[in-house]
PDB file of C-alpha atoms in Angstrom:
ATOM      1  CA  MET A  22    -128.757 185.513 153.869  1.00  0.00           C
ATOM      2  CA  LYS A  23    -127.308 182.653 151.699  1.00  0.00           C
ATOM      3  CA  LYS A  24    -123.843 183.898 152.502  1.00  0.00           C
ATOM      4  CA  LYS A  25    -124.661 183.928 156.201  1.00  0.00           C
ATOM      5  CA  TYR A  26    -125.936 180.379 155.892  1.00  0.00           C
ATOM      6  CA  TYR A  27    -122.691 179.240 154.314  1.00  0.00           C
ATOM      7  CA  ILE A  28    -120.654 181.028 157.037  1.00  0.00           C
ATOM      8  CA  ASP A  29    -122.735 179.259 159.702  1.00  0.00           C
ATOM      9  CA  LEU A  30    -122.419 175.857 157.874  1.00  0.00           C
ATOM     10  CA  THR A  31    -118.574 176.318 157.648  1.00  0.00           C
ATOM     11  CA  LEU A  32    -118.310 176.916 161.331  1.00  0.00           C
ATOM     12  CA  LEU A  33    -120.577 174.005 162.104  1.00  0.00           C
ATOM     13  CA  ILE A  34    -118.476 171.680 159.961  1.00  0.00           C
ATOM     14  CA  ILE A  35    -115.319 172.924 161.881  1.00  0.00           C
ATOM     15  CA  MET A  36    -117.158 172.180 165.165  1.00  0.00           C
ATOM     16  CA  LEU A  37    -118.216 168.708 164.033  1.00  0.00           C
ATOM     17  CA  ILE A  38    -114.723 167.736 162.893  1.00  0.00           C
ATOM     18  CA  LEU A  39    -113.103 169.185 166.042  1.00  0.00           C
ATOM     19  CA  SER A  40    -115.684 167.391 168.278  1.00  0.00           C
ATOM     20  CA  ALA A  41    -115.242 164.065 166.579  1.00  0.00           C
ATOM     21  CA  PHE A  42    -111.676 164.046 167.510  1.00  0.00           C
ATOM     22  CA  THR A  43    -111.730 165.646 170.953  1.00  0.00           C
ATOM     23  CA  ILE A  44    -115.042 165.165 172.754  1.00  0.00           C
ATOM     24  CA  THR A  45    -114.005 161.853 174.265  1.00  0.00           C
ATOM     25  CA  SER A  46    -110.874 163.540 175.798  1.00  0.00           C
ATOM     26  CA  ILE A  47    -113.016 165.828 178.050  1.00  0.00           C
ATOM     27  CA  ASP A  48    -112.464 164.732 181.640  1.00  0.00           C
ATOM     28  CA  ASN A  49    -115.468 166.489 183.046  1.00  0.00           C
ATOM     29  CA  TYR A  50    -118.670 164.742 181.981  1.00  0.00           C
ATOM     30  CA  THR A  51    -120.762 167.834 182.641  1.00  0.00           C
ATOM     31  CA  TYR A  52    -118.690 169.745 180.202  1.00  0.00           C
ATOM     32  CA  ALA A  53    -118.960 166.996 177.588  1.00  0.00           C
ATOM     33  CA  VAL A  54    -122.829 166.978 177.944  1.00  0.00           C
ATOM     34  CA  ILE A  55    -122.901 170.762 177.553  1.00  0.00           C
ATOM     35  CA  PHE A  56    -120.790 170.582 174.394  1.00  0.00           C
ATOM     36  CA  ILE A  57    -122.773 167.832 172.902  1.00  0.00           C
ATOM     37  CA  ALA A  58    -126.008 169.618 173.648  1.00  0.00           C
ATOM     38  CA  PHE A  59    -124.644 172.775 172.040  1.00  0.00           C
ATOM     39  CA  LEU A  60    -123.514 170.801 169.009  1.00  0.00           C
ATOM     40  CA  VAL A  61    -126.886 169.058 168.487  1.00  0.00           C
ATOM     41  CA  LEU A  62    -128.689 172.401 168.834  1.00  0.00           C
ATOM     42  CA  SER A  63    -126.330 173.977 166.291  1.00  0.00           C
ATOM     43  CA  VAL A  64    -126.980 171.142 163.799  1.00  0.00           C
ATOM     44  CA  TYR A  65    -130.757 171.519 164.352  1.00  0.00           C
ATOM     45  CA  VAL A  66    -130.664 175.302 163.859  1.00  0.00           C
ATOM     46  CA  ASN A  67    -128.480 174.993 160.747  1.00  0.00           C
ATOM     47  CA  PHE A  68    -130.854 172.329 159.337  1.00  0.00           C
ATOM     48  CA  LYS A  69    -133.721 174.775 159.760  1.00  0.00           C
ATOM     49  CA  PHE A  70    -131.689 177.751 158.432  1.00  0.00           C
ATOM     50  CA  ARG A  71    -130.980 176.074 155.164  1.00  0.00           C
ATOM     51  CA  ILE A  72    -134.466 176.984 154.092  1.00  0.00           C
ATOM     52  CA  VAL A  73    -132.910 180.269 152.928  1.00  0.00           C
ATOM     53  CA  LEU A  74    -131.400 178.328 150.078  1.00  0.00           C
ATOM     54  CA  LYS A  75    -134.826 177.533 148.630  1.00  0.00           C
ATOM     55  CA  TYR A  76    -136.610 180.684 149.765  1.00  0.00           C
ATOM     56  CA  PRO A  77    -133.948 183.383 149.997  1.00  0.00           C
ATOM     57  CA  TYR A  78    -134.340 186.126 152.480  1.00  0.00           C
ATOM     58  CA  GLU A  79    -134.866 189.280 150.588  1.00  0.00           C
ATOM     59  CA  GLY A  80    -134.376 192.738 151.776  1.00  0.00           C
ATOM     60  CA  LYS A  81    -132.640 194.246 154.762  1.00  0.00           C
ATOM     61  CA  LEU A  82    -132.346 192.448 158.068  1.00  0.00           C
ATOM     62  CA  SER A  83    -133.462 194.208 161.204  1.00  0.00           C
ATOM     63  CA  ILE A  84    -130.922 195.212 163.863  1.00  0.00           C
ATOM     64  CA  GLY A  85    -132.294 192.340 166.096  1.00  0.00           C
ATOM     65  CA  GLU A  86    -131.786 189.803 163.309  1.00  0.00           C
ATOM     66  CA  ASP A  87    -128.356 191.013 162.589  1.00  0.00           C
ATOM     67  CA  MET A  88    -127.380 190.915 166.230  1.00  0.00           C
ATOM     68  CA  SER A  89    -128.959 187.478 166.713  1.00  0.00           C
ATOM     69  CA  PHE A  90    -127.086 186.029 163.709  1.00  0.00           C
ATOM     70  CA  PHE A  91    -123.804 187.606 165.061  1.00  0.00           C
ATOM     71  CA  LEU A  92    -124.378 185.943 168.382  1.00  0.00           C
ATOM     72  CA  VAL A  93    -125.017 182.622 166.711  1.00  0.00           C
ATOM     73  CA  LEU A  94    -121.663 182.950 165.031  1.00  0.00           C
ATOM     74  CA  LEU A  95    -120.013 184.134 168.220  1.00  0.00           C
ATOM     75  CA  GLY A  96    -121.415 181.095 170.009  1.00  0.00           C
ATOM     76  CA  LYS A  97    -119.995 178.754 167.442  1.00  0.00           C
ATOM     77  CA  ILE A  98    -116.546 180.492 167.837  1.00  0.00           C
ATOM     78  CA  ALA A  99    -116.857 180.249 171.661  1.00  0.00           C
ATOM     79  CA  TYR A 100    -117.655 176.547 171.248  1.00  0.00           C
ATOM     80  CA  ILE A 101    -114.488 175.989 169.183  1.00  0.00           C
ATOM     81  CA  MET A 102    -112.342 177.996 171.556  1.00  0.00           C
ATOM     82  CA  GLY A 103    -113.829 176.448 174.625  1.00  0.00           C
ATOM     83  CA  LEU A 104    -113.436 173.001 173.321  1.00  0.00           C
ATOM     84  CA  ILE A 105    -109.836 173.612 172.473  1.00  0.00           C
ATOM     85  CA  ASN A 106    -109.328 175.158 175.917  1.00  0.00           C
ATOM     86  CA  VAL A 107    -110.916 172.355 177.815  1.00  0.00           C
ATOM     87  CA  VAL A 108    -109.183 169.468 175.920  1.00  0.00           C
ATOM     88  CA  PHE A 109    -105.708 170.930 175.093  1.00  0.00           C
ATOM     89  CA  VAL A 110    -104.875 174.185 176.888  1.00  0.00           C
ATOM     90  CA  ASN A 111    -106.232 173.840 180.393  1.00  0.00           C
ATOM     91  CA  PRO A 112    -107.780 170.369 180.754  1.00  0.00           C
ATOM     92  CA  HIS A 113    -107.479 170.179 184.624  1.00  0.00           C
ATOM     93  CA  GLU A 114    -108.632 173.651 185.340  1.00  0.00           C
ATOM     94  CA  ASN A 115    -112.081 174.927 186.458  1.00  0.00           C
ATOM     95  CA  LEU A 116    -113.538 176.346 183.220  1.00  0.00           C
ATOM     96  CA  ASP A 117    -117.140 176.579 184.295  1.00  0.00           C
ATOM     97  CA  PHE A 118    -117.530 180.207 183.155  1.00  0.00           C
ATOM     98  CA  ILE A 119    -116.376 179.266 179.569  1.00  0.00           C
ATOM     99  CA  VAL A 120    -118.460 176.217 179.276  1.00  0.00           C
ATOM    100  CA  TYR A 121    -121.651 177.509 180.897  1.00  0.00           C
ATOM    101  CA  THR A 122    -121.603 180.532 178.741  1.00  0.00           C
ATOM    102  CA  LEU A 123    -122.615 178.192 175.930  1.00  0.00           C
ATOM    103  CA  PHE A 124    -126.020 178.158 177.527  1.00  0.00           C
ATOM    104  CA  VAL A 125    -126.557 181.820 176.651  1.00  0.00           C
ATOM    105  CA  PHE A 126    -125.586 181.023 173.113  1.00  0.00           C
ATOM    106  CA  MET A 127    -128.008 178.075 172.992  1.00  0.00           C
ATOM    107  CA  LEU A 128    -130.734 180.411 174.081  1.00  0.00           C
ATOM    108  CA  ASP A 129    -129.744 182.905 171.316  1.00  0.00           C
ATOM    109  CA  ALA A 130    -129.686 180.053 168.737  1.00  0.00           C
ATOM    110  CA  LEU A 131    -133.299 179.300 169.570  1.00  0.00           C
ATOM    111  CA  ILE A 132    -134.231 182.971 169.272  1.00  0.00           C
ATOM    112  CA  PHE A 133    -132.471 183.097 165.927  1.00  0.00           C
ATOM    113  CA  LYS A 134    -134.389 179.981 164.808  1.00  0.00           C
ATOM    114  CA  GLY A 135    -137.600 181.984 165.418  1.00  0.00           C
ATOM    115  CA  THR A 136    -136.810 184.279 162.513  1.00  0.00           C
ATOM    116  CA  SER A 137    -139.756 184.645 160.047  1.00  0.00           C
ATOM    117  CA  TYR A 138    -139.634 186.459 156.728  1.00  0.00           C
ATOM    118  CA  VAL A 139    -141.490 187.069 153.482  1.00  0.00           C
ATOM    119  CA  TYR A 140    -140.390 185.552 150.165  1.00  0.00           C
ATOM    120  CA  LYS A 141    -142.541 186.628 147.185  1.00  0.00           C
ATOM    121  CA  ASN A 142    -145.992 185.413 148.119  1.00  0.00           C
ATOM    122  CA  LYS A 143    -145.067 183.248 150.980  1.00  0.00           C
ATOM    123  CA  LEU A 144    -144.450 183.650 154.669  1.00  0.00           C
ATOM    124  CA  ILE A 145    -141.600 181.670 155.952  1.00  0.00           C
ATOM    125  CA  TYR A 146    -142.384 180.900 159.648  1.00  0.00           C
ATOM    126  CA  ASN A 147    -139.529 180.150 162.037  1.00  0.00           C
ATOM    127  CA  PHE A 148    -137.212 179.033 159.238  1.00  0.00           C
ATOM    128  CA  SER A 149    -139.447 175.876 158.899  1.00  0.00           C
ATOM    129  CA  LYS A 150    -143.071 176.328 157.841  1.00  0.00           C
ATOM    130  CA  VAL A 151    -143.950 177.853 154.431  1.00  0.00           C
ATOM    131  CA  ILE A 152    -147.369 179.610 154.437  1.00  0.00           C
ATOM    132  CA  ASP A 153    -148.961 180.798 151.242  1.00  0.00           C
ATOM    133  CA  PHE A 154    -150.341 184.354 151.614  1.00  0.00           C
ATOM    134  CA  GLY A 155    -153.744 183.059 150.390  1.00  0.00           C
ATOM    135  CA  ASP A 156    -153.919 180.830 153.479  1.00  0.00           C
ATOM    136  CA  ILE A 157    -153.790 183.890 155.788  1.00  0.00           C
ATOM    137  CA  LYS A 158    -157.277 184.965 156.888  1.00  0.00           C
ATOM    138  CA  ILE A 159    -156.152 187.992 158.928  1.00  0.00           C
ATOM    139  CA  TYR A 160    -153.262 189.264 160.930  1.00  0.00           C
ATOM    140  CA  GLU A 161    -152.872 191.932 163.616  1.00  0.00           C
ATOM    141  CA  VAL A 162    -149.854 193.828 164.624  1.00  0.00           C
ATOM    142  CA  ARG A 163    -149.301 193.503 168.352  1.00  0.00           C
ATOM    143  CA  GLU A 164    -146.379 196.051 168.459  1.00  0.00           C
ATOM    144  CA  GLU A 165    -143.422 197.514 166.583  1.00  0.00           C
ATOM    145  CA  PHE A 166    -139.996 197.822 168.082  1.00  0.00           C
ATOM    146  CA  LEU A 167    -136.579 198.445 166.511  1.00  0.00           C
ATOM    147  CA  ASN A 168    -137.823 197.854 162.993  1.00  0.00           C
ATOM    148  CA  MET A 169    -139.456 194.579 163.979  1.00  0.00           C
ATOM    149  CA  PHE A 170    -143.111 193.979 163.745  1.00  0.00           C
ATOM    150  CA  TYR A 171    -144.688 191.495 166.139  1.00  0.00           C
ATOM    151  CA  LEU A 172    -147.726 189.917 164.601  1.00  0.00           C
ATOM    152  CA  THR A 173    -150.423 187.413 165.317  1.00  0.00           C
ATOM    153  CA  VAL A 174    -151.356 185.543 162.055  1.00  0.00           C
ATOM    154  CA  TYR A 175    -154.682 183.750 161.794  1.00  0.00           C
ATOM    155  CA  LEU A 176    -154.909 181.188 158.993  1.00  0.00           C
ATOM    156  CA  GLN A 177    -157.903 179.925 157.125  1.00  0.00           C
ATOM    157  CA  ASN A 178    -157.649 176.579 158.849  1.00  0.00           C
ATOM    158  CA  ASN A 179    -157.770 178.376 162.226  1.00  0.00           C
ATOM    159  CA  GLU A 180    -154.126 177.924 163.118  1.00  0.00           C
ATOM    160  CA  ILE A 181    -152.592 180.846 164.987  1.00  0.00           C
ATOM    161  CA  PHE A 182    -149.043 181.892 164.730  1.00  0.00           C
ATOM    162  CA  LYS A 183    -147.152 184.555 166.697  1.00  0.00           C
ATOM    163  CA  LEU A 184    -144.055 185.875 164.899  1.00  0.00           C
ATOM    164  CA  ARG A 185    -141.855 188.768 164.091  1.00  0.00           C
ATOM    165  CA  LEU A 186    -141.112 190.254 160.860  1.00  0.00           C
ATOM    166  CA  SER A 187    -138.418 192.792 159.929  1.00  0.00           C
ATOM    167  CA  ASP A 188    -139.649 196.072 158.484  1.00  0.00           C
ATOM    168  CA  THR A 189    -138.599 195.044 155.075  1.00  0.00           C
ATOM    169  CA  SER A 190    -140.532 191.698 155.261  1.00  0.00           C
ATOM    170  CA  TYR A 191    -143.617 193.446 156.706  1.00  0.00           C
ATOM    171  CA  ARG A 192    -143.624 196.068 154.002  1.00  0.00           C
ATOM    172  CA  GLY A 193    -143.269 193.330 151.407  1.00  0.00           C
ATOM    173  CA  TYR A 194    -146.289 191.482 152.783  1.00  0.00           C
ATOM    174  CA  GLN A 195    -148.358 194.723 152.876  1.00  0.00           C
ATOM    175  CA  LYS A 196    -147.376 195.566 149.222  1.00  0.00           C
ATOM    176  CA  PHE A 197    -148.417 192.077 148.061  1.00  0.00           C
ATOM    177  CA  LYS A 198    -151.804 192.274 149.945  1.00  0.00           C
ATOM    178  CA  SER A 199    -152.565 195.717 148.559  1.00  0.00           C
ATOM    179  CA  ASN A 200    -151.772 194.516 145.029  1.00  0.00           C
ATOM    180  CA  SER A 201    -153.894 191.370 145.378  1.00  0.00           C
ATOM    181  CA  HIS A 202    -157.100 193.268 146.294  1.00  0.00           C
TER     182      HIS A 202
END
């Protein structure tokens, strides 16, 4: 997952540099707002995603996680191509389809940010909160679909989290729990 983070960061840096030089050249203010919103969301998701540097994602990603990450990268590529198209190639054309497609990629970036996984004796929740397994009172599996387990986790302090774990992360958590008892 660290490699994926660096790929994402590289594309984000390209987006930032390109945007710094071209965003003021966009004639359509709605387009400019959409590009800026996508850029801000991309920075936010990458900022959260960097947790994999401290707590590496171990094991195999689920099909959904792989697809979600692929769509995040595709969104960044679409941003770069769309910005070039809007500023340099067809600045006076109606490019609504190209620009409004970024909303779909924004939604996917938010879904990707919802990734949770297990690292050693910790649960990493939504790429942001680190929960020690000892803080988990109980959990219940709501459903399993496409190698993903959808869980409700109840903490000792009465916080409740709904999350999804890949098959590998879920099995890692179960293995740790069975070894600790």
